[in-house]
């Protein structure tokens, strides 16, 4: 495992978790009040996205993904400048890590089990070099209960690779039982944050409650990983100039005169109809 030289015990544990299980978390990283404000911003952005063509992309029946600009989230700087977030990014992706994505998933009431999948094909640097080059941070906007369709992850599967992965992302159905046997369900509370390799095989489960389960997504790359081209995040010049320098150092996006609504393009075809 590529533990940074001179790393303390906490940093070492973070790297070991992400290279081992493929996921690590910090409970109570933010206050419940902060998480409630995040929920308010998600609700506003979701309503706006649903009202225009291309504003939200399907991730299965009654599931949506929406990418947003940093200025649509009041707590964006709190998030990307959080000491634990910075620690995880530096430890796994290096000191020049790049923030490339901000968005959210919303499994609505009635959302069904997703097929097992990873979020994009495994890059050569991971497959041949054994290095992780991207991370996805998740923050729940609700306290997650069993009937709300908890996130399910198969630990250690960020290294799985086979020729029969459809689109490089969906394991063959003959392997689904193996992932189900390894699966761990996650029940985060408001204020918790997790970081995972998006290559670790996972799925959303059936939401049999009457509630939505919104989850914020922050995508971060190592330099050269190339995932920024899948996203259209931007900031206005006044917003950029007001950001702390150590946030600007890691924010990879255009600086524009005026923000345009994002037309979602990170479609995962195998999830649209709920099966690979």
PDB file of N, CA, C and O in Angstrom, residues 7-61:
ATOM      1  N   UNK A   7       3.884   9.119   7.459  1.00  0.00           N
ATOM      2  CA  UNK A   7       2.466   9.233   7.799  1.00  0.00           C
ATOM      3  C   UNK A   7       2.209   8.834   9.243  1.00  0.00           C
ATOM      4  O   UNK A   7       2.818   7.891   9.758  1.00  0.00           O
ATOM      5  N   UNK A   8       1.280   9.540   9.900  1.00  0.00           N
ATOM      6  CA  UNK A   8       0.904   9.181  11.256  1.00  0.00           C
ATOM      7  C   UNK A   8      -0.053   7.993  11.225  1.00  0.00           C
ATOM      8  O   UNK A   8      -0.452   7.515  10.155  1.00  0.00           O
ATOM      9  N   UNK A   9      -0.450   7.532  12.387  1.00  0.00           N
ATOM     10  CA  UNK A   9      -1.267   6.317  12.467  1.00  0.00           C
ATOM     11  C   UNK A   9      -2.645   6.514  11.834  1.00  0.00           C
ATOM     12  O   UNK A   9      -3.181   5.603  11.201  1.00  0.00           O
ATOM     13  N   UNK A  10      -3.222   7.704  11.972  1.00  0.00           N
ATOM     14  CA  UNK A  10      -4.545   7.949  11.391  1.00  0.00           C
ATOM     15  C   UNK A  10      -4.480   7.947   9.865  1.00  0.00           C
ATOM     16  O   UNK A  10      -5.327   7.350   9.193  1.00  0.00           O
ATOM     17  N   UNK A  11      -3.472   8.598   9.313  1.00  0.00           N
ATOM     18  CA  UNK A  11      -3.317   8.619   7.863  1.00  0.00           C
ATOM     19  C   UNK A  11      -3.055   7.220   7.328  1.00  0.00           C
ATOM     20  O   UNK A  11      -3.611   6.816   6.293  1.00  0.00           O
ATOM     21  N   UNK A  12      -2.223   6.461   8.025  1.00  0.00           N
ATOM     22  CA  UNK A  12      -1.941   5.082   7.621  1.00  0.00           C
ATOM     23  C   UNK A  12      -3.219   4.260   7.608  1.00  0.00           C
ATOM     24  O   UNK A  12      -3.473   3.486   6.673  1.00  0.00           O
ATOM     25  N   UNK A  13      -4.054   4.431   8.619  1.00  0.00           N
ATOM     26  CA  UNK A  13      -5.313   3.683   8.701  1.00  0.00           C
ATOM     27  C   UNK A  13      -6.246   4.056   7.551  1.00  0.00           C
ATOM     28  O   UNK A  13      -6.970   3.201   7.016  1.00  0.00           O
ATOM     29  N   UNK A  14      -6.256   5.322   7.146  1.00  0.00           N
ATOM     30  CA  UNK A  14      -7.083   5.766   6.028  1.00  0.00           C
ATOM     31  C   UNK A  14      -6.650   5.068   4.741  1.00  0.00           C
ATOM     32  O   UNK A  14      -7.475   4.534   3.991  1.00  0.00           O
ATOM     33  N   UNK A  15      -5.353   5.069   4.476  1.00  0.00           N
ATOM     34  CA  UNK A  15      -4.843   4.425   3.259  1.00  0.00           C
ATOM     35  C   UNK A  15      -5.128   2.932   3.292  1.00  0.00           C
ATOM     36  O   UNK A  15      -5.572   2.347   2.291  1.00  0.00           O
ATOM     37  N   UNK A  16      -4.911   2.301   4.428  1.00  0.00           N
ATOM     38  CA  UNK A  16      -5.165   0.866   4.540  1.00  0.00           C
ATOM     39  C   UNK A  16      -6.638   0.538   4.304  1.00  0.00           C
ATOM     40  O   UNK A  16      -6.967  -0.467   3.673  1.00  0.00           O
ATOM     41  N   UNK A  17      -7.528   1.390   4.787  1.00  0.00           N
ATOM     42  CA  UNK A  17      -8.959   1.149   4.591  1.00  0.00           C
ATOM     43  C   UNK A  17      -9.347   1.280   3.125  1.00  0.00           C
ATOM     44  O   UNK A  17     -10.092   0.458   2.584  1.00  0.00           O
ATOM     45  N   UNK A  18      -8.854   2.302   2.447  1.00  0.00           N
ATOM     46  CA  UNK A  18      -9.242   2.530   1.056  1.00  0.00           C
ATOM     47  C   UNK A  18      -8.599   1.522   0.106  1.00  0.00           C
ATOM     48  O   UNK A  18      -9.192   1.161  -0.907  1.00  0.00           O
ATOM     49  N   UNK A  19      -7.411   1.072   0.437  1.00  0.00           N
ATOM     50  CA  UNK A  19      -6.776   0.033  -0.376  1.00  0.00           C
ATOM     51  C   UNK A  19      -7.242  -1.363   0.031  1.00  0.00           C
ATOM     52  O   UNK A  19      -7.069  -2.316  -0.729  1.00  0.00           O
ATOM     53  N   UNK A  20      -7.855  -1.486   1.212  1.00  0.00           N
ATOM     54  CA  UNK A  20      -8.374  -2.768   1.665  1.00  0.00           C
ATOM     55  C   UNK A  20      -9.853  -2.899   1.355  1.00  0.00           C
ATOM     56  O   UNK A  20     -10.235  -3.450   0.321  1.00  0.00           O
ATOM     57  N   UNK A  21     -10.704  -2.371   2.225  1.00  0.00           N
ATOM     58  CA  UNK A  21     -12.150  -2.466   2.007  1.00  0.00           C
ATOM     59  C   UNK A  21     -12.637  -1.592   0.859  1.00  0.00           C
ATOM     60  O   UNK A  21     -13.694  -1.834   0.272  1.00  0.00           O
ATOM     61  N   UNK A  22     -11.909  -0.517   0.576  1.00  0.00           N
ATOM     62  CA  UNK A  22     -12.343   0.399  -0.479  1.00  0.00           C
ATOM     63  C   UNK A  22     -13.207   1.533   0.014  1.00  0.00           C
ATOM     64  O   UNK A  22     -13.728   2.311  -0.790  1.00  0.00           O
ATOM     65  N   UNK A  23     -13.369   1.659   1.323  1.00  0.00           N
ATOM     66  CA  UNK A  23     -14.208   2.720   1.890  1.00  0.00           C
ATOM     67  C   UNK A  23     -13.732   3.037   3.299  1.00  0.00           C
ATOM     68  O   UNK A  23     -13.224   2.161   4.010  1.00  0.00           O
ATOM     69  N   UNK A  24     -13.862   4.303   3.691  1.00  0.00           N
ATOM     70  CA  UNK A  24     -13.515   4.753   5.032  1.00  0.00           C
ATOM     71  C   UNK A  24     -14.484   5.877   5.388  1.00  0.00           C
ATOM     72  O   UNK A  24     -15.037   6.530   4.494  1.00  0.00           O
ATOM     73  N   UNK A  25     -14.743   6.087   6.666  1.00  0.00           N
ATOM     74  CA  UNK A  25     -15.742   7.099   7.045  1.00  0.00           C
ATOM     75  C   UNK A  25     -15.329   7.805   8.328  1.00  0.00           C
ATOM     76  O   UNK A  25     -14.519   7.303   9.111  1.00  0.00           O
ATOM     77  N   UNK A  26     -15.920   8.989   8.499  1.00  0.00           N
ATOM     78  CA  UNK A  26     -15.748   9.742   9.741  1.00  0.00           C
ATOM     79  C   UNK A  26     -17.131  10.172  10.215  1.00  0.00           C
ATOM     80  O   UNK A  26     -17.823  10.937   9.524  1.00  0.00           O
ATOM     81  N   UNK A  27     -17.529   9.672  11.358  1.00  0.00           N
ATOM     82  CA  UNK A  27     -18.830  10.021  11.902  1.00  0.00           C
ATOM     83  C   UNK A  27     -18.797  11.414  12.522  1.00  0.00           C
ATOM     84  O   UNK A  27     -17.791  11.818  13.115  1.00  0.00           O
ATOM     85  N   UNK A  28     -19.888  12.145  12.364  1.00  0.00           N
ATOM     86  CA  UNK A  28     -20.017  13.456  12.995  1.00  0.00           C
ATOM     87  C   UNK A  28     -19.013  14.480  12.524  1.00  0.00           C
ATOM     88  O   UNK A  28     -18.637  15.375  13.279  1.00  0.00           O
ATOM     89  N   UNK A  29     -18.604  14.391  11.270  1.00  0.00           N
ATOM     90  CA  UNK A  29     -17.641  15.363  10.743  1.00  0.00           C
ATOM     91  C   UNK A  29     -18.248  16.766  10.673  1.00  0.00           C
ATOM     92  O   UNK A  29     -17.539  17.765  10.799  1.00  0.00           O
ATOM     93  N   UNK A  30     -19.557  16.815  10.462  1.00  0.00           N
ATOM     94  CA  UNK A  30     -20.271  18.089  10.380  1.00  0.00           C
ATOM     95  C   UNK A  30     -21.446  18.061  11.352  1.00  0.00           C
ATOM     96  O   UNK A  30     -21.920  16.989  11.751  1.00  0.00           O
ATOM     97  N   UNK A  31     -21.917  19.224  11.713  1.00  0.00           N
ATOM     98  CA  UNK A  31     -23.070  19.307  12.607  1.00  0.00           C
ATOM     99  C   UNK A  31     -24.342  18.918  11.863  1.00  0.00           C
ATOM    100  O   UNK A  31     -24.413  18.976  10.632  1.00  0.00           O
ATOM    101  N   UNK A  32     -25.363  18.547  12.622  1.00  0.00           N
ATOM    102  CA  UNK A  32     -26.653  18.237  11.999  1.00  0.00           C
ATOM    103  C   UNK A  32     -27.247  19.483  11.353  1.00  0.00           C
ATOM    104  O   UNK A  32     -27.926  19.391  10.319  1.00  0.00           O
ATOM    105  N   UNK A  33     -26.977  20.653  11.923  1.00  0.00           N
ATOM    106  CA  UNK A  33     -27.469  21.897  11.335  1.00  0.00           C
ATOM    107  C   UNK A  33     -26.832  22.124   9.964  1.00  0.00           C
ATOM    108  O   UNK A  33     -27.497  22.560   9.010  1.00  0.00           O
ATOM    109  N   UNK A  34     -25.544  21.839   9.853  1.00  0.00           N
ATOM    110  CA  UNK A  34     -24.850  21.973   8.571  1.00  0.00           C
ATOM    111  C   UNK A  34     -25.446  21.002   7.556  1.00  0.00           C
ATOM    112  O   UNK A  34     -25.685  21.353   6.394  1.00  0.00           O
ATOM    113  N   UNK A  35     -25.706  19.764   7.981  1.00  0.00           N
ATOM    114  CA  UNK A  35     -26.294  18.759   7.089  1.00  0.00           C
ATOM    115  C   UNK A  35     -27.705  19.152   6.662  1.00  0.00           C
ATOM    116  O   UNK A  35     -28.116  18.901   5.523  1.00  0.00           O
ATOM    117  N   UNK A  36     -28.459  19.778   7.551  1.00  0.00           N
ATOM    118  CA  UNK A  36     -29.798  20.223   7.196  1.00  0.00           C
ATOM    119  C   UNK A  36     -29.734  21.343   6.150  1.00  0.00           C
ATOM    120  O   UNK A  36     -30.539  21.375   5.206  1.00  0.00           O
ATOM    121  N   UNK A  37     -28.772  22.236   6.280  1.00  0.00           N
ATOM    122  CA  UNK A  37     -28.588  23.283   5.273  1.00  0.00           C
ATOM    123  C   UNK A  37     -28.223  22.665   3.927  1.00  0.00           C
ATOM    124  O   UNK A  37     -28.711  23.104   2.873  1.00  0.00           O
ATOM    125  N   UNK A  38     -27.368  21.635   3.954  1.00  0.00           N
ATOM    126  CA  UNK A  38     -27.030  20.924   2.728  1.00  0.00           C
ATOM    127  C   UNK A  38     -28.280  20.326   2.091  1.00  0.00           C
ATOM    128  O   UNK A  38     -28.470  20.402   0.866  1.00  0.00           O
ATOM    129  N   UNK A  39     -29.156  19.742   2.909  1.00  0.00           N
ATOM    130  CA  UNK A  39     -30.402  19.167   2.406  1.00  0.00           C
ATOM    131  C   UNK A  39     -31.266  20.236   1.744  1.00  0.00           C
ATOM    132  O   UNK A  39     -31.860  20.007   0.672  1.00  0.00           O
ATOM    133  N   UNK A  40     -31.337  21.405   2.342  1.00  0.00           N
ATOM    134  CA  UNK A  40     -32.122  22.489   1.757  1.00  0.00           C
ATOM    135  C   UNK A  40     -31.585  22.866   0.378  1.00  0.00           C
ATOM    136  O   UNK A  40     -32.355  23.068  -0.572  1.00  0.00           O
ATOM    137  N   UNK A  41     -30.256  22.948   0.251  1.00  0.00           N
ATOM    138  CA  UNK A  41     -29.653  23.306  -1.027  1.00  0.00           C
ATOM    139  C   UNK A  41     -29.876  22.202  -2.067  1.00  0.00           C
ATOM    140  O   UNK A  41     -30.097  22.498  -3.253  1.00  0.00           O
ATOM    141  N   UNK A  42     -29.806  20.946  -1.647  1.00  0.00           N
ATOM    142  CA  UNK A  42     -30.086  19.833  -2.558  1.00  0.00           C
ATOM    143  C   UNK A  42     -31.528  19.900  -3.053  1.00  0.00           C
ATOM    144  O   UNK A  42     -31.801  19.741  -4.250  1.00  0.00           O
ATOM    145  N   UNK A  43     -32.455  20.133  -2.144  1.00  0.00           N
ATOM    146  CA  UNK A  43     -33.870  20.175  -2.528  1.00  0.00           C
ATOM    147  C   UNK A  43     -34.134  21.268  -3.557  1.00  0.00           C
ATOM    148  O   UNK A  43     -34.882  21.065  -4.525  1.00  0.00           O
ATOM    149  N   UNK A  44     -33.527  22.439  -3.363  1.00  0.00           N
ATOM    150  CA  UNK A  44     -33.699  23.542  -4.315  1.00  0.00           C
ATOM    151  C   UNK A  44     -33.126  23.163  -5.674  1.00  0.00           C
ATOM    152  O   UNK A  44     -33.756  23.343  -6.726  1.00  0.00           O
ATOM    153  N   UNK A  45     -31.902  22.611  -5.673  1.00  0.00           N
ATOM    154  CA  UNK A  45     -31.245  22.251  -6.929  1.00  0.00           C
ATOM    155  C   UNK A  45     -31.981  21.107  -7.634  1.00  0.00           C
ATOM    156  O   UNK A  45     -32.068  21.086  -8.877  1.00  0.00           O
ATOM    157  N   UNK A  46     -32.522  20.177  -6.869  1.00  0.00           N
ATOM    158  CA  UNK A  46     -33.226  19.036  -7.463  1.00  0.00           C
ATOM    159  C   UNK A  46     -34.514  19.498  -8.147  1.00  0.00           C
ATOM    160  O   UNK A  46     -34.826  19.091  -9.272  1.00  0.00           O
ATOM    161  N   UNK A  47     -35.251  20.357  -7.470  1.00  0.00           N
ATOM    162  CA  UNK A  47     -36.488  20.877  -8.064  1.00  0.00           C
ATOM    163  C   UNK A  47     -36.198  21.623  -9.353  1.00  0.00           C
ATOM    164  O   UNK A  47     -36.897  21.449 -10.364  1.00  0.00           O
ATOM    165  N   UNK A  48     -35.157  22.427  -9.365  1.00  0.00           N
ATOM    166  CA  UNK A  48     -34.789  23.187 -10.558  1.00  0.00           C
ATOM    167  C   UNK A  48     -34.346  22.249 -11.682  1.00  0.00           C
ATOM    168  O   UNK A  48     -34.713  22.437 -12.853  1.00  0.00           O
ATOM    169  N   UNK A  49     -33.568  21.201 -11.334  1.00  0.00           N
ATOM    170  CA  UNK A  49     -33.053  20.274 -12.343  1.00  0.00           C
ATOM    171  C   UNK A  49     -34.168  19.476 -13.001  1.00  0.00           C
ATOM    172  O   UNK A  49     -34.149  19.240 -14.217  1.00  0.00           O
ATOM    173  N   UNK A  50     -35.154  19.061 -12.211  1.00  0.00           N
ATOM    174  CA  UNK A  50     -36.257  18.283 -12.765  1.00  0.00           C
ATOM    175  C   UNK A  50     -37.133  19.107 -13.710  1.00  0.00           C
ATOM    176  O   UNK A  50     -37.835  18.550 -14.557  1.00  0.00           O
ATOM    177  N   UNK A  51     -37.061  20.418 -13.573  1.00  0.00           N
ATOM    178  CA  UNK A  51     -37.937  21.294 -14.348  1.00  0.00           C
ATOM    179  C   UNK A  51     -37.388  21.621 -15.733  1.00  0.00           C
ATOM    180  O   UNK A  51     -38.067  22.292 -16.521  1.00  0.00           O
ATOM    181  N   UNK A  52     -36.178  21.158 -16.062  1.00  0.00           N
ATOM    182  CA  UNK A  52     -35.603  21.486 -17.370  1.00  0.00           C
ATOM    183  C   UNK A  52     -35.019  20.235 -18.022  1.00  0.00           C
ATOM    184  O   UNK A  52     -34.544  19.320 -17.331  1.00  0.00           O
ATOM    185  N   UNK A  53     -35.041  20.188 -19.336  1.00  0.00           N
ATOM    186  CA  UNK A  53     -34.475  19.035 -20.045  1.00  0.00           C
ATOM    187  C   UNK A  53     -32.986  18.867 -19.734  1.00  0.00           C
ATOM    188  O   UNK A  53     -32.233  19.846 -19.737  1.00  0.00           O
ATOM    189  N   UNK A  54     -32.586  17.638 -19.437  1.00  0.00           N
ATOM    190  CA  UNK A  54     -31.184  17.361 -19.167  1.00  0.00           C
ATOM    191  C   UNK A  54     -30.715  17.771 -17.794  1.00  0.00           C
ATOM    192  O   UNK A  54     -29.524  17.659 -17.483  1.00  0.00           O
ATOM    193  N   UNK A  55     -31.622  18.249 -16.953  1.00  0.00           N
ATOM    194  CA  UNK A  55     -31.215  18.717 -15.635  1.00  0.00           C
ATOM    195  C   UNK A  55     -30.862  17.609 -14.670  1.00  0.00           C
ATOM    196  O   UNK A  55     -30.056  17.797 -13.763  1.00  0.00           O
ATOM    197  N   UNK A  56     -31.478  16.449 -14.860  1.00  0.00           N
ATOM    198  CA  UNK A  56     -31.211  15.295 -14.000  1.00  0.00           C
ATOM    199  C   UNK A  56     -31.097  14.065 -14.881  1.00  0.00           C
ATOM    200  O   UNK A  56     -31.795  13.947 -15.893  1.00  0.00           O
ATOM    201  N   UNK A  57     -30.214  13.154 -14.511  1.00  0.00           N
ATOM    202  CA  UNK A  57     -30.027  11.940 -15.283  1.00  0.00           C
ATOM    203  C   UNK A  57     -30.507  10.744 -14.461  1.00  0.00           C
ATOM    204  O   UNK A  57     -30.303  10.695 -13.242  1.00  0.00           O
ATOM    205  N   UNK A  58     -31.172   9.801 -15.105  1.00  0.00           N
ATOM    206  CA  UNK A  58     -31.667   8.634 -14.401  1.00  0.00           C
ATOM    207  C   UNK A  58     -30.556   7.670 -14.032  1.00  0.00           C
ATOM    208  O   UNK A  58     -29.636   7.434 -14.819  1.00  0.00           O
ATOM    209  N   UNK A  59     -30.655   7.124 -12.837  1.00  0.00           N
ATOM    210  CA  UNK A  59     -29.732   6.090 -12.379  1.00  0.00           C
ATOM    211  C   UNK A  59     -30.503   4.839 -11.994  1.00  0.00           C
ATOM    212  O   UNK A  59     -30.117   4.105 -11.094  1.00  0.00           O
ATOM    213  N   UNK A  60     -31.626   4.612 -12.679  1.00  0.00           N
ATOM    214  CA  UNK A  60     -32.518   3.515 -12.365  1.00  0.00           C
ATOM    215  C   UNK A  60     -33.902   4.072 -12.105  1.00  0.00           C
ATOM    216  O   UNK A  60     -34.085   5.294 -11.970  1.00  0.00           O
ATOM    217  N   UNK A  61     -34.913   3.214 -12.042  1.00  0.00           N
ATOM    218  CA  UNK A  61     -36.272   3.684 -11.769  1.00  0.00           C
ATOM    219  C   UNK A  61     -36.341   4.483 -10.467  1.00  0.00           C
ATOM    220  O   UNK A  61     -35.894   4.022  -9.419  1.00  0.00           O
TER     221      UNK A  61
END
